[in-house]
CSV table of N, CA, C and O in Angstrom, one decimal:
chain,number,residue,atom,x,y,z
A,206,MET,N,118.3,96.2,146.8
A,206,MET,CA,117.4,95.1,146.8
A,206,MET,C,117.3,94.7,145.4
A,206,MET,O,117.5,95.6,144.5
A,207,SER,N,117.4,93.1,145.4
A,207,SER,CA,117.2,92.8,144.1
A,207,SER,C,116.2,91.8,143.7
A,207,SER,O,115.8,91.6,144.9
A,208,VAL,N,115.5,91.6,142.6
A,208,VAL,CA,114.7,90.7,142.2
A,208,VAL,C,115.5,89.7,141.3
A,208,VAL,O,115.8,89.7,140.5
A,209,ASP,N,114.9,88.4,141.6
A,209,ASP,CA,115.0,87.3,140.4
A,209,ASP,C,114.5,87.5,139.6
A,209,ASP,O,113.2,87.0,139.6
A,210,THR,N,115.1,87.6,138.6
A,210,THR,CA,114.2,87.4,137.0
A,210,THR,C,114.1,86.3,136.2
A,210,THR,O,113.8,86.1,135.0
A,211,GLY,N,115.1,85.2,136.9
A,211,GLY,CA,115.1,83.8,136.3
A,211,GLY,C,116.6,83.7,135.6
A,211,GLY,O,116.9,82.8,135.3
A,212,THR,N,117.1,84.9,135.1
A,212,THR,CA,118.5,85.1,134.6
A,212,THR,C,119.3,85.7,135.5
A,212,THR,O,120.3,85.2,136.4
A,213,ALA,N,119.7,87.1,135.6
A,213,ALA,CA,120.4,87.8,136.6
A,213,ALA,C,119.3,88.7,137.6
A,213,ALA,O,118.4,89.3,136.9
A,214,PRO,N,119.8,88.8,138.8
A,214,PRO,CA,119.0,89.6,139.4
A,214,PRO,C,119.0,91.2,138.7
A,214,PRO,O,119.8,91.4,138.4
A,215,VAL,N,117.5,91.8,139.1
A,215,VAL,CA,117.3,93.3,138.8
A,215,VAL,C,118.1,93.9,140.2
A,215,VAL,O,117.6,93.6,141.2
A,216,GLY,N,118.3,95.2,139.9
A,216,GLY,CA,118.6,96.2,140.9
A,216,GLY,C,120.1,96.0,141.5
A,216,GLY,O,120.4,96.4,142.6
A,217,LEU,N,121.0,95.5,140.9
A,217,LEU,CA,122.1,95.3,141.5
A,217,LEU,C,123.3,96.6,141.0
A,217,LEU,O,122.9,97.1,140.2
A,218,PHE,N,124.1,96.7,141.9
A,218,PHE,CA,124.8,98.1,142.0
A,218,PHE,C,125.9,97.9,140.6
A,218,PHE,O,127.0,97.6,141.3
A,219,THR,N,125.7,97.8,139.5
A,219,THR,CA,126.6,97.8,138.8
A,219,THR,C,125.9,98.3,137.3
A,219,THR,O,124.8,98.8,137.1
A,220,GLY,N,127.2,98.8,136.2
A,220,GLY,CA,126.7,99.5,135.0
A,220,GLY,C,127.7,99.8,134.3
A,220,GLY,O,128.9,99.2,134.5
A,221,GLN,N,127.3,100.2,132.9
A,221,GLN,CA,128.1,100.2,131.7
A,221,GLN,C,128.1,101.9,131.4
A,221,GLN,O,126.7,102.1,130.9
A,222,HIS,N,129.0,102.4,131.3
A,222,HIS,CA,128.9,103.9,131.0
A,222,HIS,C,129.6,104.1,129.6
A,222,HIS,O,131.1,103.7,129.6
A,223,VAL,N,129.0,104.0,128.7
A,223,VAL,CA,129.5,104.2,127.3
A,223,VAL,C,129.9,105.8,126.7
A,223,VAL,O,129.0,106.4,126.7
A,224,LEU,N,131.0,106.2,126.5
A,224,LEU,CA,131.3,107.6,126.1
A,224,LEU,C,131.9,107.7,124.9
A,224,LEU,O,132.8,107.0,124.7
A,225,ALA,N,131.1,108.5,123.9
A,225,ALA,CA,131.8,108.1,122.4
A,225,ALA,C,132.1,109.9,122.1
A,225,ALA,O,130.9,110.8,122.2
A,226,GLU,N,132.8,110.3,121.3
A,226,GLU,CA,132.9,111.1,120.3
A,226,GLU,C,133.1,110.6,118.7
A,226,GLU,O,133.8,109.7,118.5
A,227,LEU,N,132.0,111.3,118.2
A,227,LEU,CA,132.3,111.2,116.8
A,227,LEU,C,132.4,112.4,115.8
A,227,LEU,O,132.2,113.3,116.2
A,228,GLU,N,133.2,112.4,115.0
A,228,GLU,CA,133.5,113.4,113.9
A,228,GLU,C,133.3,113.1,112.4
A,228,GLU,O,133.6,112.0,112.1
A,229,GLY,N,133.7,114.1,112.0
A,229,GLY,CA,133.2,113.7,110.4
A,229,GLY,C,131.8,113.6,110.0
A,229,GLY,O,131.5,112.8,109.2
A,230,VAL,N,130.7,114.0,110.8
A,230,VAL,CA,129.7,113.8,110.7
A,230,VAL,C,128.9,115.0,109.8
A,230,VAL,O,129.0,116.0,110.1
A,231,ASP,N,127.8,114.4,109.0
A,231,ASP,CA,127.1,115.8,108.2
A,231,ASP,C,126.7,116.7,109.0
A,231,ASP,O,125.8,116.4,110.0
A,232,PRO,N,127.0,117.9,108.8
A,232,PRO,CA,126.2,118.9,109.8
A,232,PRO,C,124.8,119.1,109.9
A,232,PRO,O,124.4,119.5,111.0
A,233,GLU,N,124.3,118.9,108.7
A,233,GLU,CA,122.8,118.7,108.7
A,233,GLU,C,122.3,117.5,109.4
A,233,GLU,O,121.0,118.0,110.3
A,234,LEU,N,122.8,116.5,109.8
A,234,LEU,CA,122.0,115.9,110.5
A,234,LEU,C,122.2,116.0,112.0
A,234,LEU,O,121.4,116.0,113.0
A,235,LEU,N,123.3,116.7,112.4
A,235,LEU,CA,123.5,117.2,113.5
A,235,LEU,C,122.7,118.4,114.1
A,235,LEU,O,122.9,118.7,115.4
A,236,ASP,N,122.0,119.0,113.4
A,236,ASP,CA,121.4,120.4,113.5
A,236,ASP,C,119.9,119.7,113.5
A,236,ASP,O,119.1,120.5,113.6
A,237,ASP,N,119.4,118.5,113.2
A,237,ASP,CA,118.0,118.2,112.9
A,237,ASP,C,117.5,117.5,114.0
A,237,ASP,O,117.9,116.6,114.1
A,238,GLU,N,117.0,117.9,115.0
A,238,GLU,CA,116.2,117.8,116.5
A,238,GLU,C,115.5,116.3,116.1
A,238,GLU,O,115.9,115.7,116.9
A,239,GLN,N,114.4,116.6,115.0
A,239,GLN,CA,113.7,115.5,114.9
A,239,GLN,C,114.5,114.0,114.6
A,239,GLN,O,114.3,113.0,114.9
A,240,PHE,N,115.5,114.0,113.7
A,240,PHE,CA,116.0,113.2,113.5
A,240,PHE,C,116.9,112.6,114.5
A,240,PHE,O,117.0,111.2,114.5
A,241,LEU,N,117.6,113.5,115.5
A,241,LEU,CA,118.3,113.1,116.3
A,241,LEU,C,117.5,112.6,117.6
A,241,LEU,O,117.6,111.3,118.2
A,242,ARG,N,116.5,112.9,117.9
A,242,ARG,CA,115.2,112.3,118.9
A,242,ARG,C,115.0,110.8,118.2
A,242,ARG,O,115.1,110.0,118.9
A,243,ASP,N,114.7,110.7,117.2
A,243,ASP,CA,114.1,109.3,116.4
A,243,ASP,C,115.4,108.3,116.3
A,243,ASP,O,114.7,107.2,116.7
A,244,THR,N,116.5,108.9,115.9
A,244,THR,CA,117.6,107.9,115.9
A,244,THR,C,118.0,107.4,117.2
A,244,THR,O,118.4,106.3,117.5
A,245,LEU,N,118.3,108.4,118.3
A,245,LEU,CA,118.4,108.0,119.7
A,245,LEU,C,117.5,107.0,120.4
A,245,LEU,O,117.7,106.1,121.1
A,246,HIS,N,116.1,107.4,120.0
A,246,HIS,CA,115.4,106.4,120.3
A,246,HIS,C,115.2,105.2,120.1
A,246,HIS,O,115.2,104.2,120.5
A,247,HIS,N,115.1,105.0,118.5
A,247,HIS,CA,115.3,103.5,118.0
A,247,HIS,C,116.6,102.8,118.3
A,247,HIS,O,116.5,101.9,118.9
A,248,ALA,N,118.0,103.7,118.6
A,248,ALA,CA,119.2,103.2,119.2
A,248,ALA,C,118.8,102.3,120.5
A,248,ALA,O,119.3,101.4,121.1
A,249,LEU,N,118.1,103.4,121.4
A,249,LEU,CA,117.8,102.6,122.7
A,249,LEU,C,116.9,101.6,122.8
A,249,LEU,O,117.1,100.5,123.6
A,250,ASP,N,115.7,101.4,122.1
A,250,ASP,CA,115.1,100.7,121.9
A,250,ASP,C,115.7,99.5,121.3
A,250,ASP,O,115.5,98.2,122.4
A,251,GLU,N,116.4,99.1,120.4
A,251,GLU,CA,117.2,98.1,119.9
A,251,GLU,C,118.3,97.6,120.7
A,251,GLU,O,118.8,96.2,120.4
A,252,SER,N,118.7,98.5,121.7
A,252,SER,CA,119.8,97.8,122.6
A,252,SER,C,118.9,97.6,123.9
A,252,SER,O,119.8,97.6,124.9
A,253,ARG,N,117.7,97.3,124.2
A,253,ARG,CA,116.9,96.7,125.2
A,253,ARG,C,117.1,97.9,126.3
A,253,ARG,O,116.8,97.4,127.5
A,254,ALA,N,117.0,99.2,126.1
A,254,ALA,CA,116.7,100.1,127.1
A,254,ALA,C,115.7,100.6,127.2
A,254,ALA,O,114.8,100.6,126.0
A,255,THR,N,115.0,101.2,128.4
A,255,THR,CA,113.7,101.4,128.1
A,255,THR,C,113.4,103.0,128.4
A,255,THR,O,113.9,103.6,129.7
A,256,VAL,N,112.8,103.9,127.7
A,256,VAL,CA,113.0,105.1,127.7
A,256,VAL,C,111.7,105.4,128.3
A,256,VAL,O,110.5,105.2,128.1
A,257,CYS,N,111.8,106.2,129.2
A,257,CYS,CA,110.5,107.0,130.2
A,257,CYS,C,110.7,107.9,129.5
A,257,CYS,O,109.1,108.4,129.5
A,258,GLN,N,111.4,108.8,129.2
A,258,GLN,CA,110.9,110.5,128.7
A,258,GLN,C,112.4,110.8,128.0
A,258,GLN,O,113.3,110.4,128.2
A,259,MET,N,111.9,111.8,127.0
A,259,MET,CA,113.1,112.5,126.0
A,259,MET,C,112.7,113.5,125.9
A,259,MET,O,111.7,114.3,125.4
A,260,ILE,N,113.5,114.6,125.9
A,260,ILE,CA,113.6,116.1,126.0
A,260,ILE,C,114.7,116.3,125.0
A,260,ILE,O,115.7,115.8,125.2
A,261,ALA,N,114.6,117.5,124.3
A,261,ALA,CA,115.4,118.1,123.2
A,261,ALA,C,115.3,119.5,123.2
A,261,ALA,O,114.6,120.3,123.4
A,262,LYS,N,116.8,120.1,123.2
A,262,LYS,CA,116.5,121.7,122.9
A,262,LYS,C,117.5,122.0,121.8
A,262,LYS,O,118.7,121.2,121.6
A,263,ARG,N,117.1,122.8,120.7
A,263,ARG,CA,117.9,122.9,119.8
A,263,ARG,C,118.5,124.6,120.0
A,263,ARG,O,117.7,125.6,120.5
A,264,PHE,N,119.5,124.7,119.5
A,264,PHE,CA,120.4,125.8,120.0
A,264,PHE,C,120.6,126.7,118.8
A,264,PHE,O,120.4,126.2,117.4
A,265,GLU,N,120.6,128.5,119.0
A,265,GLU,CA,121.0,129.2,117.6
A,265,GLU,C,122.2,129.6,117.7
A,265,GLU,O,122.5,129.9,119.0
A,266,PRO,N,122.8,129.5,116.7
A,266,PRO,CA,122.5,129.3,115.5
A,266,PRO,C,122.6,128.1,115.2
A,266,PRO,O,121.9,127.8,114.0
A,267,GLN,N,123.2,127.3,116.0
A,267,GLN,CA,123.0,125.7,115.5
A,267,GLN,C,123.4,124.9,116.8
A,267,GLN,O,123.8,125.4,117.6
A,268,GLY,N,123.2,123.6,116.6
A,268,GLY,CA,123.6,122.4,117.4
A,268,GLY,C,121.7,122.2,118.6
A,268,GLY,O,121.1,122.9,118.6
A,269,VAL,N,122.3,121.0,118.9
A,269,VAL,CA,121.3,120.3,119.3
A,269,VAL,C,121.7,119.6,120.5
A,269,VAL,O,122.7,118.8,120.6
A,270,THR,N,120.8,119.6,121.6
A,270,THR,CA,120.9,118.4,122.8
A,270,THR,C,119.6,117.4,123.1
A,270,THR,O,118.8,118.5,123.1
A,271,VAL,N,120.0,116.2,123.3
A,271,VAL,CA,119.0,115.6,123.5
A,271,VAL,C,119.2,114.6,124.6
A,271,VAL,O,120.4,114.1,124.8
A,272,LEU,N,118.3,114.5,125.3
A,272,LEU,CA,118.2,113.6,127.0
A,272,LEU,C,117.2,112.9,126.7
A,272,LEU,O,116.3,112.9,126.6
A,273,ALA,N,117.8,111.7,127.0
A,273,ALA,CA,116.6,110.5,127.4
A,273,ALA,C,116.8,110.1,128.8
A,273,ALA,O,118.2,109.5,129.2
A,274,LEU,N,116.0,110.1,129.6
A,274,LEU,CA,115.7,109.3,131.0
A,274,LEU,C,115.3,107.7,130.6
A,274,LEU,O,114.4,107.7,129.9
A,275,LEU,N,116.5,107.1,131.2
A,275,LEU,CA,116.0,105.5,130.7
A,275,LEU,C,115.5,104.8,132.4
A,275,LEU,O,116.1,105.2,133.4
A,276,SER,N,114.8,103.9,132.3
A,276,SER,CA,114.8,103.0,133.8
A,276,SER,C,115.9,102.8,134.1
A,276,SER,O,116.1,102.7,135.2
A,277,GLU,N,117.0,102.5,133.2
A,277,GLU,CA,118.3,102.1,133.4
A,277,GLU,C,118.9,103.0,133.9
A,277,GLU,O,120.1,102.9,134.4
A,278,SER,N,118.8,104.3,133.6
A,278,SER,CA,119.8,105.6,133.6
A,278,SER,C,119.4,106.7,132.5
A,278,SER,O,118.6,107.3,132.9
A,279,HIS,N,120.5,106.9,131.7
A,279,HIS,CA,120.3,108.1,131.0
A,279,HIS,C,121.0,108.2,129.5
A,279,HIS,O,122.1,107.1,129.8
A,280,ALA,N,120.7,108.6,128.8
A,280,ALA,CA,121.7,109.0,127.6
A,280,ALA,C,121.6,110.3,126.9
A,280,ALA,O,120.4,111.0,127.5
A,281,SER,N,122.7,110.5,126.4
A,281,SER,CA,123.0,112.1,125.8
A,281,SER,C,123.5,112.2,124.6
A,281,SER,O,124.2,111.7,124.3
A,282,LEU,N,122.7,113.4,123.9
A,282,LEU,CA,123.5,113.8,122.6
A,282,LEU,C,123.9,115.3,122.7
A,282,LEU,O,122.8,116.2,123.1
A,283,HIS,N,125.3,115.7,122.5
A,283,HIS,CA,125.4,117.1,122.3
A,283,HIS,C,126.4,117.4,120.9
A,283,HIS,O,127.2,116.8,120.7
A,284,THR,N,125.7,118.2,120.0
A,284,THR,CA,125.8,118.4,118.8
A,284,THR,C,126.6,119.5,118.4
A,284,THR,O,126.3,120.5,119.3
A,285,TYR,N,127.8,119.4,117.4
A,285,TYR,CA,128.4,120.8,116.9
A,285,TYR,C,128.8,120.6,115.7
A,285,TYR,O,129.4,120.4,114.8
A,286,PRO,N,127.3,120.9,114.9
A,286,PRO,CA,127.5,121.0,113.6
A,286,PRO,C,128.4,121.9,113.0
A,286,PRO,O,128.6,121.3,111.9
A,287,GLU,N,128.8,122.9,113.4
A,287,GLU,CA,129.7,123.7,113.0
A,287,GLU,C,131.0,123.4,112.8
A,287,GLU,O,131.9,123.5,111.8
A,288,ASP,N,131.2,121.9,113.7
A,288,ASP,CA,132.5,121.1,113.2
A,288,ASP,C,132.4,120.2,113.0
A,288,ASP,O,133.4,119.1,112.9
A,289,GLY,N,131.1,119.4,112.6
A,289,GLY,CA,130.7,117.9,112.2
A,289,GLY,C,131.1,116.8,113.4
A,289,GLY,O,131.1,115.8,113.0
A,290,SER,N,130.6,117.0,114.6
A,290,SER,CA,131.0,116.8,115.9
A,290,SER,C,130.1,116.3,116.7
A,290,SER,O,129.1,117.0,116.7
A,291,ILE,N,130.0,115.2,117.8
A,291,ILE,CA,129.0,114.8,118.6
A,291,ILE,C,129.5,114.2,119.6
A,291,ILE,O,130.2,113.3,119.8
A,292,PHE,N,129.2,114.3,121.2
A,292,PHE,CA,129.5,113.9,122.3
A,292,PHE,C,128.5,113.1,122.4
A,292,PHE,O,127.0,113.5,122.6
A,293,ILE,N,128.4,111.5,122.8
A,293,ILE,CA,127.6,110.7,123.1
A,293,ILE,C,127.7,110.0,124.6
A,293,ILE,O,128.8,110.0,124.6
A,294,ASP,N,126.8,110.0,125.2
A,294,ASP,CA,126.9,109.3,126.6
A,294,ASP,C,125.5,108.3,126.9
A,294,ASP,O,124.5,109.0,126.8
A,295,VAL,N,126.0,107.1,127.1
A,295,VAL,CA,125.2,106.4,127.3
A,295,VAL,C,125.4,105.5,128.7
A,295,VAL,O,126.2,104.9,128.7
A,296,PHE,N,124.6,105.6,129.7
A,296,PHE,CA,125.0,104.8,131.0
A,296,PHE,C,123.6,103.9,131.4
A,296,PHE,O,122.7,104.6,131.5
A,297,THR,N,123.6,102.7,131.5
A,297,THR,CA,123.0,101.8,132.0
A,297,THR,C,123.2,101.2,133.0
A,297,THR,O,124.5,100.3,133.1
A,298,CYS,N,122.2,100.9,134.1
A,298,CYS,CA,122.6,100.0,135.2
A,298,CYS,C,122.0,98.8,134.9
A,298,CYS,O,121.4,98.5,134.1
A,299,GLY,N,122.8,97.7,135.4
A,299,GLY,CA,122.2,96.3,135.3
A,299,GLY,C,122.9,95.4,134.3
A,299,GLY,O,123.8,96.2,133.4
A,300,HIS,N,122.7,94.7,134.0
A,300,HIS,CA,122.7,93.7,132.7
A,300,HIS,C,122.1,93.5,131.3
A,300,HIS,O,122.2,93.0,130.5
A,301,THR,N,120.8,94.4,131.8
A,301,THR,CA,119.8,93.9,130.4
A,301,THR,C,120.1,94.7,129.6
A,301,THR,O,120.0,94.2,128.2
A,302,ALA,N,120.4,96.2,129.5
A,302,ALA,CA,120.5,97.0,128.3
A,302,ALA,C,122.0,96.7,127.8
A,302,ALA,O,122.9,96.4,128.5
A,303,GLN,N,122.2,97.4,126.7
A,303,GLN,CA,123.2,97.0,125.9
A,303,GLN,C,123.8,98.3,125.4
A,303,GLN,O,123.3,98.9,124.2
A,304,PRO,N,124.3,99.2,126.2
A,304,PRO,CA,124.8,100.7,125.8
A,304,PRO,C,125.6,100.7,125.2
A,304,PRO,O,125.6,101.5,123.9
A,305,GLU,N,126.7,100.1,124.6
A,305,GLU,CA,127.7,99.7,123.6
A,305,GLU,C,127.0,99.5,122.2
A,305,GLU,O,127.6,100.1,121.1
A,306,ARG,N,126.0,98.7,122.1
A,306,ARG,CA,125.1,98.4,121.1
A,306,ARG,C,124.2,99.8,120.5
A,306,ARG,O,124.1,100.0,119.5
A,307,ALA,N,123.9,100.5,121.7
A,307,ALA,CA,123.0,101.6,121.4
A,307,ALA,C,124.3,102.7,120.5
A,307,ALA,O,123.7,103.5,119.7
A,308,VAL,N,125.4,102.8,121.0
A,308,VAL,CA,126.3,103.8,120.6
A,308,VAL,C,126.5,103.4,119.3
A,308,VAL,O,127.0,104.1,118.2
A,309,GLN,N,126.8,101.9,119.0
A,309,GLN,CA,127.2,101.5,117.7
A,309,GLN,C,126.2,102.1,116.7
A,309,GLN,O,126.3,102.4,115.6
A,310,LEU,N,124.6,101.6,117.1
A,310,LEU,CA,123.5,102.1,116.3
A,310,LEU,C,123.6,103.5,116.0
A,310,LEU,O,123.6,103.9,114.7
A,311,LEU,N,124.0,104.4,117.0
A,311,LEU,CA,124.1,105.7,116.2
A,311,LEU,C,125.0,106.3,115.8
A,311,LEU,O,125.1,106.7,114.6
A,312,ALA,N,126.4,105.4,115.9
A,312,ALA,CA,127.6,105.6,114.8
A,312,ALA,C,127.1,105.2,113.7
A,312,ALA,O,127.5,105.8,112.4
A,313,GLU,N,126.4,104.2,113.3
A,313,GLU,CA,126.1,103.4,112.1
A,313,GLU,C,125.2,104.6,111.3
A,313,GLU,O,125.2,105.1,110.2
A,314,ALA,N,124.1,105.2,112.3
A,314,ALA,CA,123.3,106.4,111.4
A,314,ALA,C,123.7,107.4,111.3
A,314,ALA,O,123.5,108.2,109.9
A,315,LEU,N,124.7,107.8,112.0
A,315,LEU,CA,125.5,109.2,111.5
A,315,LEU,C,126.8,109.2,110.8
A,315,LEU,O,127.3,110.4,110.2
A,316,LYS,N,127.1,108.0,110.6
A,316,LYS,CA,128.4,107.9,109.6
A,316,LYS,C,129.4,108.7,109.8
A,316,LYS,O,129.7,109.2,109.0
A,317,PRO,N,130.1,108.6,110.9
A,317,PRO,CA,131.5,109.8,111.3
A,317,PRO,C,132.2,109.1,110.3
A,317,PRO,O,132.6,107.7,109.9
A,318,THR,N,133.4,109.9,110.3
A,318,THR,CA,134.7,109.5,109.8
A,318,THR,C,135.6,109.0,111.0
A,318,THR,O,136.8,108.3,110.4
A,319,THR,N,135.5,109.5,111.9
A,319,THR,CA,136.5,109.2,112.9
A,319,THR,C,135.7,109.0,114.3
A,319,THR,O,134.6,109.7,114.6
A,320,GLN,N,135.8,108.0,115.2
A,320,GLN,CA,135.2,107.5,116.1
A,320,GLN,C,135.7,107.2,117.6
A,320,GLN,O,137.3,106.7,117.2
A,321,ASN,N,135.8,108.0,118.4
A,321,ASN,CA,136.5,107.5,119.8
A,321,ASN,C,135.3,107.0,120.9
A,321,ASN,O,134.7,107.5,121.3
A,322,VAL,N,135.6,105.7,121.3
A,322,VAL,CA,134.5,105.0,122.0
A,322,VAL,C,134.8,104.8,123.3
A,322,VAL,O,135.7,103.7,123.3
A,323,ARG,N,134.7,104.8,124.6
A,323,ARG,CA,135.2,104.2,125.8
A,323,ARG,C,133.9,103.8,126.3
A,323,ARG,O,133.0,104.3,126.5
A,324,THR,N,134.4,102.6,127.0
A,324,THR,CA,133.3,102.0,127.9
A,324,THR,C,133.9,101.8,129.5
A,324,THR,O,134.9,101.6,129.6
A,325,ILE,N,133.5,102.4,130.3
A,325,ILE,CA,133.6,102.2,131.7
A,325,ILE,C,132.6,101.6,132.4
A,325,ILE,O,131.6,101.9,132.6
A,326,HIS,N,133.4,100.4,132.8
A,326,HIS,CA,132.4,99.5,133.8
A,326,HIS,C,132.2,100.2,135.3
A,326,HIS,O,133.2,100.7,136.0
A,327,ARG,N,131.2,100.3,136.0
A,327,ARG,CA,131.0,101.1,137.2
A,327,ARG,C,130.4,100.2,138.1
A,327,ARG,O,129.6,99.4,137.8
A,328,GLY,N,130.4,100.6,139.4
A,328,GLY,CA,129.8,99.9,140.6
A,328,GLY,C,130.5,98.8,140.7
A,328,GLY,O,131.9,98.4,140.4
A,329,ARG,N,129.8,97.6,141.5
A,329,ARG,CA,130.3,96.2,141.7
A,329,ARG,C,130.3,95.2,140.2
A,329,ARG,O,129.7,95.3,139.4
A,330,ASP,N,131.3,94.3,140.3
A,330,ASP,CA,131.3,93.3,139.1
A,330,ASP,C,130.8,91.9,139.5
A,330,ASP,O,130.8,91.3,140.7
A,331,TYR,N,129.3,92.1,138.8
A,331,TYR,CA,128.6,90.9,139.2
A,331,TYR,C,128.8,89.7,137.9
A,331,TYR,O,127.6,89.2,137.6
A,332,SER,N,129.6,90.0,137.3
A,332,SER,CA,129.8,89.3,136.0
A,332,SER,C,129.5,87.4,136.1
A,332,SER,O,129.0,86.7,135.4
A,333,THR,N,130.1,87.0,137.2
A,333,THR,CA,129.5,85.6,137.7
A,333,THR,C,128.3,85.0,137.6
A,333,THR,O,127.6,84.1,137.5
A,334,LEU,N,127.4,86.3,137.9
A,334,LEU,CA,125.9,86.1,138.2
A,334,LEU,C,125.2,86.0,136.5
A,334,LEU,O,124.2,85.5,136.4
A,335,VAL,N,125.8,86.4,135.7
A,335,VAL,CA,125.5,86.7,134.2
A,335,VAL,C,125.9,85.6,133.4
A,335,VAL,O,127.3,85.8,133.1
A,336,SER,N,125.3,84.8,132.8
A,336,SER,CA,125.7,83.5,131.9
A,336,SER,C,125.7,84.2,130.4
A,336,SER,O,125.2,85.2,129.8
């Protein structure tokens, strides 16, 4: 089912899945659960995603996983402070949220020395409906 919002219909079977690996990140940032929660929440808000719930787990002796349930789908962070690395996964359905922007904002906050970012277009191509 789709709903006409005046721009593009909502509920279309389409989305963007952004996968990123950042390396050369300050290990202290990657082990700071509150910083990662706050940074992810801010990045998602700024990218027009709707955060429904967020959970996090800090591991011993180091490492943090943060998961965000979004109205549009999900986002996750998995850190490896001992290696200065993080996996980032942001998937949003529809055309409203901007998952590439969320990953960009996360990278700006984490300041990696190297990054590998890929976007996978999922579902159907409705690009002709979006101006």
